[in-house]
């Protein structure tokens, strides 16, 4: 099959974000000279250069902040970049981390409350970018956008190129993008109108789950085709767990991001494990493998924090754990955001062969799927005692561990095989490129 020349907007191929990992797995096997990415500099790190090495960085020529915030804008050079390996120094240092935390925790929430956040910046088509787009001459556009500026930029690029566009939704961000301040209804309605313009300009719409496709059909009146993160079966089977005996100190592992939507449920399992150890005289451990160490970790004897490992090490790490933890928070805002999502790590957890513990709201697509198909021990009650009982059940029930692990492997092989899904993805994009 001759693959179309594809321009990707918004999401680089990186290992930091679910969208970047999913995108890399979908585009695996694509010709490198037929993929190019438009993205901002703050996502330009930990790149997967096996898939794509041609980027255009949206810098000061395109990314504009409104007065007087433009005085705070960093000087980022615009233009094409040929990446041979992940850019050195792209990860923020201690000062950069502190600056980012202050901006995220105080500055952005203030701007959102004041009704300024969604108009403080925009991305425009500079002469330099237009020339680059003309020279690259793509056959099709693939876009991910989760902000107003991102939506408007996708519309602008599609209008300039007049090429068919695919828009892929990873989370229900439209439900949570404007939740604070006296102007929230104004911005919610305005962004909804602009998003509908993007949807109407898209030839094909993709969702991350079947539940999302059904909800968006009702909400927006358009059909969405589901493409979730596919996995390399042989890569993950290289260390697949096959022994379900437990040692004296079984370990529950959570590996991935920390932040909105999961923070509370991470601490909840720490409290539940402490209760299991105290009530049933056990020594279960909860291992957090995250970029940053949460402030609450040292409060619990059962918790250990580990640094992140390379993606290539994850099959071994997941298989060596006794249990894997997949949480969601129960807050209304979290539910709105993740209700229709399927985490990138879900099929990776499933194929590992390690029994999975899931904790989160029962109305989410993830919990419904895990419960319906029995590929995880699912707890949908926001209750420490219920979670502790579930953990103890798994520790004491060898047959349960084997059953849910076997179901998870079977479903992952049937539904998330990258060879099969990539072929379907190629057919979808090729069908509109002509």
C-alpha positions as a Python dict, from the first residue, in 0.01 Angstrom:
ca = {
    (1, 'X'): (0, 0, 0),
    (2, 'X'): (135, 342, -99),
    (3, 'X'): (115, 558, 213),
    (4, 'X'): (5, 922, 186),
    (5, 'X'): (229, 1212, 282),
    (6, 'X'): (92, 1315, 622),
    (7, 'X'): (118, 1640, 817),
    (8, 'X'): (62, 1596, 1191),
    (9, 'X'): (-53, 1898, 1391),
    (10, 'X'): (-12, 1944, 1765),
    (11, 'X'): (133, 1619, 1899),
    (12, 'X'): (497, 1513, 1849),
    (13, 'X'): (602, 1148, 1862),
    (14, 'X'): (722, 1133, 2222),
    (15, 'X'): (714, 897, 2520),
    (16, 'X'): (591, 1162, 2768),
    (17, 'X'): (225, 1174, 2675),
    (18, 'X'): (-39, 914, 2595),
    (19, 'X'): (-122, 1099, 2274),
    (20, 'X'): (241, 1077, 2158),
    (21, 'X'): (270, 706, 2240),
    (22, 'X'): (-62, 621, 2076),
    (23, 'X'): (32, 824, 1770),
    (24, 'X'): (370, 649, 1742),
    (25, 'X'): (207, 307, 1764),
    (26, 'X'): (-53, 397, 1500),
    (27, 'X'): (202, 539, 1255),
    (28, 'X'): (456, 260, 1307),
    (29, 'X'): (591, 140, 973),
    (30, 'X'): (508, 466, 792),
    (31, 'X'): (776, 598, 557),
    (32, 'X'): (978, 861, 745),
    (33, 'X'): (987, 1092, 447),
    (34, 'X'): (607, 1091, 445),
    (35, 'X'): (555, 1223, 798),
    (36, 'X'): (616, 1572, 936),
    (37, 'X'): (500, 1735, 1260),
    (38, 'X'): (397, 2090, 1352),
    (39, 'X'): (425, 2144, 1730),
    (40, 'X'): (521, 2391, 1999),
    (41, 'X'): (857, 2373, 2175),
    (42, 'X'): (724, 2281, 2522),
    (43, 'X'): (629, 1931, 2396),
    (44, 'X'): (953, 1888, 2203),
    (45, 'X'): (1133, 1639, 2430),
    (46, 'X'): (1185, 1266, 2476),
    (47, 'X'): (1108, 1217, 2109),
    (48, 'X'): (1062, 884, 1936),
    (49, 'X'): (1280, 942, 1630),
    (50, 'X'): (1220, 595, 1485),
    (51, 'X'): (884, 712, 1351),
    (52, 'X'): (952, 1071, 1247),
    (53, 'X'): (1248, 1311, 1239),
    (54, 'X'): (1099, 1606, 1047),
    (55, 'X'): (951, 1883, 1262),
    (56, 'X'): (852, 2246, 1235),
    (57, 'X'): (872, 2426, 1570),
    (58, 'X'): (601, 2686, 1622),
    (59, 'X'): (807, 2964, 1776),
    (60, 'X'): (785, 3340, 1806),
    (61, 'X'): (694, 3388, 1441),
    (62, 'X'): (372, 3190, 1493),
    (63, 'X'): (305, 3164, 1867),
    (64, 'X'): (188, 3506, 1988),
    (65, 'X'): (97, 3618, 2341),
    (66, 'X'): (-130, 3917, 2394),
    (67, 'X'): (-10, 4242, 2558),
    (68, 'X'): (117, 4265, 2832),
    (69, 'X'): (180, 3888, 2862),
    (70, 'X'): (403, 3904, 2555),
    (71, 'X'): (676, 4046, 2782),
    (72, 'X'): (683, 3709, 2964),
    (73, 'X'): (718, 3510, 2644),
    (74, 'X'): (1039, 3317, 2593),
    (75, 'X'): (1235, 3365, 2274),
    (76, 'X'): (1173, 3046, 2073),
    (77, 'X'): (1308, 3027, 1718),
    (78, 'X'): (1055, 2920, 1456),
    (79, 'X'): (1136, 2686, 1174),
    (80, 'X'): (1204, 2333, 1051),
    (81, 'X'): (1416, 2094, 1256),
    (82, 'X'): (1561, 1761, 1147),
    (83, 'X'): (1588, 1551, 1461),
    (84, 'X'): (1843, 1271, 1480),
    (85, 'X'): (1781, 1197, 1847),
    (86, 'X'): (1575, 1346, 2130),
    (87, 'X'): (1684, 1712, 2166),
    (88, 'X'): (1946, 1759, 2437),
    (89, 'X'): (1843, 1980, 2724),
    (90, 'X'): (1477, 1969, 2631),
    (91, 'X'): (1373, 1851, 2977),
    (92, 'X'): (1340, 2138, 3223),
    (93, 'X'): (1588, 2171, 3506),
    (94, 'X'): (1505, 2255, 3867),
    (95, 'X'): (1449, 2623, 3791),
    (96, 'X'): (1235, 2541, 3490),
    (97, 'X'): (1030, 2294, 3694),
    (98, 'X'): (967, 2553, 3967),
    (99, 'X'): (868, 2814, 3708),
    (100, 'X'): (632, 2567, 3540),
    (101, 'X'): (472, 2467, 3872),
    (102, 'X'): (412, 2830, 3969),
    (103, 'X'): (260, 2910, 3629),
    (104, 'X'): (40, 2598, 3629),
    (105, 'X'): (-75, 2632, 3991),
    (106, 'X'): (-131, 3007, 4021),
    (107, 'X'): (-90, 3203, 3698),
    (108, 'X'): (-304, 2999, 3458),
    (109, 'X'): (-591, 2946, 3709),
    (110, 'X'): (-602, 3323, 3770),
    (111, 'X'): (-616, 3393, 3395),
    (112, 'X'): (-892, 3134, 3351),
    (113, 'X'): (-1100, 3280, 3635),
    (114, 'X'): (-1057, 3629, 3492),
    (115, 'X'): (-1173, 3513, 3148),
    (116, 'X'): (-834, 3585, 2989),
    (117, 'X'): (-683, 3239, 2952),
    (118, 'X'): (-841, 3147, 2618),
    (119, 'X'): (-750, 3478, 2455),
    (120, 'X'): (-400, 3528, 2594),
    (121, 'X'): (-228, 3350, 2303),
    (122, 'X'): (-281, 3235, 1948),
    (123, 'X'): (-91, 3049, 1677),
    (124, 'X'): (-78, 3213, 1335),
    (125, 'X'): (51, 3109, 993),
    (126, 'X'): (374, 3300, 935),
    (127, 'X'): (526, 3347, 590),
    (128, 'X'): (803, 3106, 690),
    (129, 'X'): (552, 2840, 794),
    (130, 'X'): (344, 2884, 477),
    (131, 'X'): (654, 2835, 262),
    (132, 'X'): (742, 2521, 459),
    (133, 'X'): (387, 2387, 416),
    (134, 'X'): (400, 2457, 41),
    (135, 'X'): (736, 2282, 7),
    (136, 'X'): (627, 1981, 212),
    (137, 'X'): (294, 1953, 22),
    (138, 'X'): (112, 1691, 232),
    (139, 'X'): (-168, 1468, 103),
    (140, 'X'): (-357, 1458, 432),
    (141, 'X'): (-362, 1621, 778),
    (142, 'X'): (-381, 1430, 1107),
    (143, 'X'): (-456, 1654, 1406),
    (144, 'X'): (-482, 1639, 1783),
    (145, 'X'): (-595, 1959, 1957),
    (146, 'X'): (-705, 2013, 2318),
    (147, 'X'): (-712, 2392, 2349),
    (148, 'X'): (-883, 2684, 2181),
    (149, 'X'): (-561, 2803, 2019),
    (150, 'X'): (-497, 2448, 1895),
    (151, 'X'): (-844, 2416, 1745),
    (152, 'X'): (-819, 2752, 1566),
    (153, 'X'): (-473, 2668, 1436),
    (154, 'X'): (-592, 2335, 1291),
    (155, 'X'): (-873, 2520, 1115),
    (156, 'X'): (-627, 2777, 977),
    (157, 'X'): (-385, 2514, 844),
    (158, 'X'): (-664, 2312, 682),
    (159, 'X'): (-807, 2628, 525),
    (160, 'X'): (-465, 2719, 384),
    (161, 'X'): (-376, 2374, 250),
    (162, 'X'): (-731, 2271, 155),
    (163, 'X'): (-639, 1908, 225),
    (164, 'X'): (-854, 1636, 387),
    (165, 'X'): (-808, 1630, 764),
    (166, 'X'): (-842, 1363, 1034),
    (167, 'X'): (-910, 1483, 1388),
    (168, 'X'): (-838, 1241, 1676),
    (169, 'X'): (-981, 1296, 2027),
    (170, 'X'): (-799, 1137, 2324),
    (171, 'X'): (-993, 1279, 2622),
    (172, 'X'): (-1323, 1460, 2666),
    (173, 'X'): (-1145, 1793, 2703),
    (174, 'X'): (-1441, 1993, 2558),
    (175, 'X'): (-1637, 1910, 2876),
    (176, 'X'): (-1372, 2053, 3109),
    (177, 'X'): (-1197, 2329, 2916),
    (178, 'X'): (-1394, 2613, 3079),
    (179, 'X'): (-1499, 2542, 3439),
    (180, 'X'): (-1399, 2848, 3643),
    (181, 'X'): (-1490, 3213, 3682),
    (182, 'X'): (-1783, 3432, 3578),
    (183, 'X'): (-1698, 3392, 3206),
    (184, 'X'): (-1701, 3012, 3197),
    (185, 'X'): (-2035, 2984, 3011),
    (186, 'X'): (-1925, 3240, 2753),
    (187, 'X'): (-1604, 3052, 2678),
    (188, 'X'): (-1768, 2709, 2685),
    (189, 'X'): (-2019, 2817, 2418),
    (190, 'X'): (-1759, 2993, 2207),
    (191, 'X'): (-1510, 2704, 2212),
    (192, 'X'): (-1793, 2462, 2138),
    (193, 'X'): (-1881, 2661, 1822),
    (194, 'X'): (-1517, 2669, 1714),
    (195, 'X'): (-1473, 2297, 1780),
    (196, 'X'): (-1780, 2222, 1570),
    (197, 'X'): (-1621, 2420, 1287),
    (198, 'X'): (-1311, 2198, 1317),
    (199, 'X'): (-1527, 1884, 1318),
    (200, 'X'): (-1716, 2001, 1010),
    (201, 'X'): (-1388, 2070, 828),
    (202, 'X'): (-1259, 1719, 911),
    (203, 'X'): (-1315, 1440, 661),
    (204, 'X'): (-1277, 1166, 924),
    (205, 'X'): (-1317, 1187, 1302),
    (206, 'X'): (-1146, 943, 1540),
    (207, 'X'): (-1220, 869, 1907),
    (208, 'X'): (-1021, 687, 2174),
    (209, 'X'): (-1305, 455, 2284),
    (210, 'X'): (-1639, 318, 2165),
    (211, 'X'): (-1814, 498, 2452),
    (212, 'X'): (-1669, 828, 2331),
    (213, 'X'): (-1780, 755, 1973),
    (214, 'X'): (-2136, 693, 2092),
    (215, 'X'): (-2143, 1004, 2313),
    (216, 'X'): (-1995, 1229, 2040),
    (217, 'X'): (-2242, 1098, 1782),
    (218, 'X'): (-2520, 1224, 2012),
    (219, 'X'): (-2343, 1546, 2110),
    (220, 'X'): (-2203, 1658, 1774),
    (221, 'X'): (-2411, 1461, 1523),
    (222, 'X'): (-2101, 1311, 1357),
    (223, 'X'): (-1969, 956, 1329),
    (224, 'X'): (-1640, 883, 1508),
    (225, 'X'): (-1425, 577, 1435),
    (226, 'X'): (-1246, 431, 1738),
    (227, 'X'): (-868, 394, 1739),
    (228, 'X'): (-708, 326, 2075),
    (229, 'X'): (-340, 267, 2151),
    (230, 'X'): (-222, -53, 1977),
    (231, 'X'): (65, -258, 2118),
    (232, 'X'): (354, -460, 1979),
    (233, 'X'): (254, -807, 2099),
    (234, 'X'): (601, -963, 2058),
    (235, 'X'): (770, -669, 2237),
    (236, 'X'): (548, -707, 2543),
    (237, 'X'): (553, -1088, 2541),
    (238, 'X'): (932, -1085, 2578),
    (239, 'X'): (886, -1059, 2956),
    (240, 'X'): (523, -1166, 2998),
    (241, 'X'): (443, -1291, 3350),
    (242, 'X'): (361, -1659, 3377),
    (243, 'X'): (420, -1739, 3746),
    (244, 'X'): (149, -1621, 3988),
    (245, 'X'): (299, -1729, 4316),
    (246, 'X'): (359, -1444, 4559),
    (247, 'X'): (657, -1376, 4780),
    (248, 'X'): (646, -1254, 5139),
    (249, 'X'): (620, -888, 5028),
    (250, 'X'): (406, -868, 4712),
    (251, 'X'): (433, -538, 4524),
    (252, 'X'): (160, -330, 4360),
    (253, 'X'): (308, -107, 4090),
    (254, 'X'): (182, 218, 3944),
    (255, 'X'): (396, 347, 3656),
    (256, 'X'): (318, 666, 3466),
    (257, 'X'): (215, 1024, 3513),
    (258, 'X'): (92, 1196, 3826),
    (259, 'X'): (-145, 1490, 3813),
    (260, 'X'): (-511, 1581, 3772),
    (261, 'X'): (-750, 1289, 3756),
    (262, 'X'): (-540, 1034, 3944),
    (263, 'X'): (-357, 1199, 4238),
    (264, 'X'): (-622, 1133, 4502),
    (265, 'X'): (-664, 768, 4401),
    (266, 'X'): (-289, 712, 4418),
    (267, 'X'): (-283, 813, 4782),
    (268, 'X'): (-601, 615, 4847),
    (269, 'X'): (-431, 288, 4755),
    (270, 'X'): (-140, 374, 4982),
    (271, 'X'): (-389, 405, 5270),
    (272, 'X'): (-562, 84, 5161),
    (273, 'X'): (-234, -111, 5153),
    (274, 'X'): (-150, 15, 5502),
    (275, 'X'): (-489, -115, 5615),
    (276, 'X'): (-431, -454, 5449),
    (277, 'X'): (-93, -489, 5618),
    (278, 'X'): (-231, -390, 5958),
    (279, 'X'): (-560, -582, 5947),
    (280, 'X'): (-436, -903, 5783),
    (281, 'X'): (-76, -899, 5908),
    (282, 'X'): (77, -872, 5561),
    (283, 'X'): (367, -677, 5410),
    (284, 'X'): (228, -561, 5075),
    (285, 'X'): (422, -277, 4911),
    (286, 'X'): (298, 1, 4684),
    (287, 'X'): (563, 107, 4432),
    (288, 'X'): (529, 440, 4251),
    (289, 'X'): (738, 475, 3937),
    (290, 'X'): (683, 838, 3840),
    (291, 'X'): (881, 1139, 3720),
    (292, 'X'): (828, 1331, 4043),
    (293, 'X'): (786, 1199, 4396),
    (294, 'X'): (447, 1298, 4543),
    (295, 'X'): (469, 1495, 4869),
    (296, 'X'): (257, 1238, 5056),
    (297, 'X'): (481, 936, 4988),
    (298, 'X'): (685, 961, 5310),
    (299, 'X'): (368, 941, 5522),
    (300, 'X'): (329, 570, 5441),
    (301, 'X'): (567, 289, 5536),
    (302, 'X'): (440, 68, 5253),
    (303, 'X'): (520, 314, 4972),
    (304, 'X'): (842, 320, 4770),
    (305, 'X'): (920, 568, 4493),
    (306, 'X'): (1129, 478, 4190),
    (307, 'X'): (1253, 682, 3898),
    (308, 'X'): (1104, 633, 3553),
    (309, 'X'): (1276, 382, 3326),
    (310, 'X'): (1319, 375, 2949),
    (311, 'X'): (1014, 261, 2756),
    (312, 'X'): (1209, -44, 2636),
    (313, 'X'): (1234, -159, 3000),
    (314, 'X'): (859, -151, 3073),
    (315, 'X'): (777, -512, 2969),
    (316, 'X'): (1026, -639, 3228),
    (317, 'X'): (916, -391, 3496),
    (318, 'X'): (545, -469, 3452),
    (319, 'X'): (603, -845, 3452),
    (320, 'X'): (818, -832, 3766),
    (321, 'X'): (545, -659, 3967),
    (322, 'X'): (289, -878, 4144),
    (323, 'X'): (0, -641, 4065),
    (324, 'X'): (-49, -334, 3847),
    (325, 'X'): (-264, -41, 3958),
    (326, 'X'): (-481, 163, 3720),
    (327, 'X'): (-663, 447, 3901),
    (328, 'X'): (-902, 732, 3829),
    (329, 'X'): (-1016, 1001, 4071),
    (330, 'X'): (-1383, 1033, 4171),
    (331, 'X'): (-1420, 1413, 4152),
    (332, 'X'): (-1682, 1552, 3913),
    (333, 'X'): (-1420, 1734, 3709),
    (334, 'X'): (-1208, 1418, 3676),
    (335, 'X'): (-1509, 1211, 3570),
    (336, 'X'): (-1600, 1464, 3300),
    (337, 'X'): (-1247, 1456, 3162),
    (338, 'X'): (-1181, 1080, 3168),
    (339, 'X'): (-1531, 936, 3135),
    (340, 'X'): (-1483, 822, 2774),
    (341, 'X'): (-1104, 772, 2776),
    (342, 'X'): (-902, 451, 2756),
    (343, 'X'): (-556, 509, 2906),
    (344, 'X'): (-259, 436, 2682),
    (345, 'X'): (-117, 207, 2947),
    (346, 'X'): (-432, -12, 2973),
    (347, 'X'): (-342, -255, 2689),
    (348, 'X'): (23, -246, 2800),
    (349, 'X'): (-83, -354, 3148),
    (350, 'X'): (-316, -618, 3001),
    (351, 'X'): (-59, -788, 2778),
    (352, 'X'): (201, -798, 3059),
    (353, 'X'): (24, -1092, 3226),
    (354, 'X'): (38, -922, 3566),
    (355, 'X'): (-299, -903, 3746),
    (356, 'X'): (-451, -554, 3737),
    (357, 'X'): (-630, -363, 4012),
    (358, 'X'): (-856, -84, 3884),
    (359, 'X'): (-1004, 183, 4110),
    (360, 'X'): (-1232, 455, 3979),
    (361, 'X'): (-1585, 571, 3894),
    (362, 'X'): (-1809, 299, 3754),
    (363, 'X'): (-1946, 522, 3476),
    (364, 'X'): (-1609, 554, 3299),
    (365, 'X'): (-1543, 354, 2982),
    (366, 'X'): (-1234, 193, 3136),
    (367, 'X'): (-1408, 59, 3448),
    (368, 'X'): (-1708, -62, 3249),
    (369, 'X'): (-1486, -253, 3008),
    (370, 'X'): (-1273, -409, 3284),
    (371, 'X'): (-1579, -520, 3480),
    (372, 'X'): (-1774, -645, 3177),
    (373, 'X'): (-1486, -855, 3046),
    (374, 'X'): (-1330, -949, 3382),
    (375, 'X'): (-974, -853, 3289),
    (376, 'X'): (-907, -670, 3617),
    (377, 'X'): (-1014, -660, 3979),
    (378, 'X'): (-1242, -356, 3958),
    (379, 'X'): (-1339, -137, 4255),
    (380, 'X'): (-1589, 137, 4171),
    (381, 'X'): (-1675, 239, 4528),
    (382, 'X'): (-1473, 534, 4656),
    (383, 'X'): (-1397, 359, 4981),
    (384, 'X'): (-1064, 262, 5138),
    (385, 'X'): (-1212, -47, 5304),
    (386, 'X'): (-1353, -174, 4972),
    (387, 'X'): (-1017, -125, 4801),
    (388, 'X'): (-835, -297, 5089),
    (389, 'X'): (-1070, -596, 5069),
    (390, 'X'): (-1012, -622, 4692),
    (391, 'X'): (-633, -618, 4742),
    (392, 'X'): (-655, -887, 5009),
    (393, 'X'): (-882, -1099, 4786),
    (394, 'X'): (-620, -1096, 4512),
    (395, 'X'): (-336, -1170, 4753),
    (396, 'X'): (-517, -1476, 4891),
    (397, 'X'): (-683, -1608, 4573),
    (398, 'X'): (-442, -1769, 4329),
    (399, 'X'): (-719, -1871, 4086),
    (400, 'X'): (-854, -1514, 4067),
    (401, 'X'): (-508, -1379, 3981),
    (402, 'X'): (-466, -1634, 3702),
    (403, 'X'): (-817, -1581, 3563),
    (404, 'X'): (-807, -1202, 3527),
    (405, 'X'): (-451, -1213, 3390),
    (406, 'X'): (-549, -1473, 3127),
    (407, 'X'): (-856, -1270, 3026),
    (408, 'X'): (-646, -954, 2996),
    (409, 'X'): (-390, -1123, 2771),
    (410, 'X'): (-659, -1275, 2549),
    (411, 'X'): (-841, -943, 2502),
    (412, 'X'): (-520, -747, 2442),
    (413, 'X'): (-411, -990, 2171),
    (414, 'X'): (-753, -978, 2005),
    (415, 'X'): (-828, -604, 2027),
    (416, 'X'): (-497, -416, 2050),
    (417, 'X'): (-260, -599, 1814),
    (418, 'X'): (-59, -327, 1639),
    (419, 'X'): (-24, -523, 1313),
    (420, 'X'): (-399, -548, 1269),
    (421, 'X'): (-481, -196, 1393),
    (422, 'X'): (-207, -27, 1191),
    (423, 'X'): (-340, -184, 873),
    (424, 'X'): (-687, -53, 955),
    (425, 'X'): (-541, 291, 1033),
    (426, 'X'): (-349, 298, 705),
    (427, 'X'): (-664, 211, 514),
    (428, 'X'): (-858, 492, 683),
    (429, 'X'): (-598, 757, 601),
    (430, 'X'): (-530, 627, 250),
    (431, 'X'): (-901, 627, 174),
    (432, 'X'): (-921, 1006, 201),
    (433, 'X'): (-577, 1098, 68),
    (434, 'X'): (-681, 1037, -290),
}
